[in-house]
Amino acid sequence: QKWRARAARVIPDGSFGHVRPEYYPPAYPQFYGRAAGARIWDVDGNPYIDLMCSWGPMIVGYRRPEVEDAYRREAEQRELAFGMSPRAVELAERFVSLVEGADWAMFQKNGGDATMLAVTVARQATGRRKLLRATGSYHGSTPWFTPIQAGITPEDRANLIEFAYNDVDSLEAAAREAGSDFAAAILTPHRHDTDSDSVPIEPGFARRLRELCDRQGAALILDDVRAGFRISMAGSWAPLGIAPDLCAFSKCIANGYPLAAVTGCERLRDAAASIYATGSFWYASGPMAASLACLEILEREDGIATMNARGTQLMEGMRQQADSHGVAAVLSGPSAMPDLTFQEGAPR
């Protein structure tokens, strides 16, 4: 409570974005002091199991020694060098070798950076403006996608056309509306909108989206920011046999260190090279070294299988707990990304 009071004096509303104070009851822990493995401790010393994975970035555990050692070794040499580190090249090679349909990679800091870059590349490559997205989907807090439109002008979203997730008729109508100005469509691997249950992608819908993009010369962007390297090491639609033209990653790719990535196919390479997109910290090499270590751990330890097994165990346990207490709970989503909501009240 002391930290909340201090924050309220110097930070608008005390905090912002997805940790705004109105999202938390007064007694809910909002300030944290340390973390290790799967656990976090608030500033009062109370321990918790972090089933949220720090809103997604943690995947092999807080303070995982191999990741921390890789970051420290790199930071001791050049963390913010004047130019590129060899780690950038090595990590791009790693992404290209792992991700289905990837011929190149570029690195950023946040998921919003990655989706924004992907859309910009698509528009440059096609010379078009219209962007298709599913109603309610979250792709970052940029003016194009932010769910809270305070401070956003209608012009910011004038080239956005929405369709209903998994609804082929709605998708086809959106593509017809875009017509010859159809630059790209962006979609999450499964529907995981805020304040709603997760819904699997219907393979036929995904294939139809791929067909429409191919037929109309538009780019297919997969927003794998949340799900990337949790569903498949080759990209979340690789099990469907569908390769996007552009894929946006972030969250867990560096196990808590700030990093995002966009991978793309060969035909979009020149467009990616011609746009201007950068940031003062985009070439920081410490997070890239951490990412190399994180990806190595996921491959070596078969992280996908482990997450599926532990996620299944967690979902079954929560169902049993809900039933035993007579609570109407809904468990949804892939087992590596469990989602819990209550039929009465807000999602938990």
mmCIF file of N, CA and C in Angstrom, residues 50 116 126 210 337:
data_model
loop_
_atom_site.group_PDB
_atom_site.id
_atom_site.type_symbol
_atom_site.label_atom_id
_atom_site.label_comp_id
_atom_site.label_asym_id
_atom_site.label_seq_id
_atom_site.Cartn_x
_atom_site.Cartn_y
_atom_site.Cartn_z
ATOM 1 N N ASP A 50 3.955 -18.267 -10.032
ATOM 2 C CA ASP A 50 3.610 -17.377 -11.144
ATOM 3 C C ASP A 50 3.060 -18.182 -12.323
ATOM 4 N N MET A 116 3.913 -3.971 -35.643
ATOM 5 C CA MET A 116 3.989 -2.739 -36.424
ATOM 6 C C MET A 116 4.969 -2.884 -37.586
ATOM 7 N N THR A 126 3.567 -4.455 -50.943
ATOM 8 C CA THR A 126 2.392 -4.516 -51.812
ATOM 9 C C THR A 126 2.014 -3.167 -52.400
ATOM 10 N N ARG A 210 -5.046 -18.235 -45.956
ATOM 11 C CA ARG A 210 -3.836 -18.367 -46.769
ATOM 12 C C ARG A 210 -4.173 -18.261 -48.260
ATOM 13 N N MET A 337 -0.844 -23.073 -22.971
ATOM 14 C CA MET A 337 -1.293 -21.715 -22.665
ATOM 15 C C MET A 337 -2.679 -21.774 -22.034
#
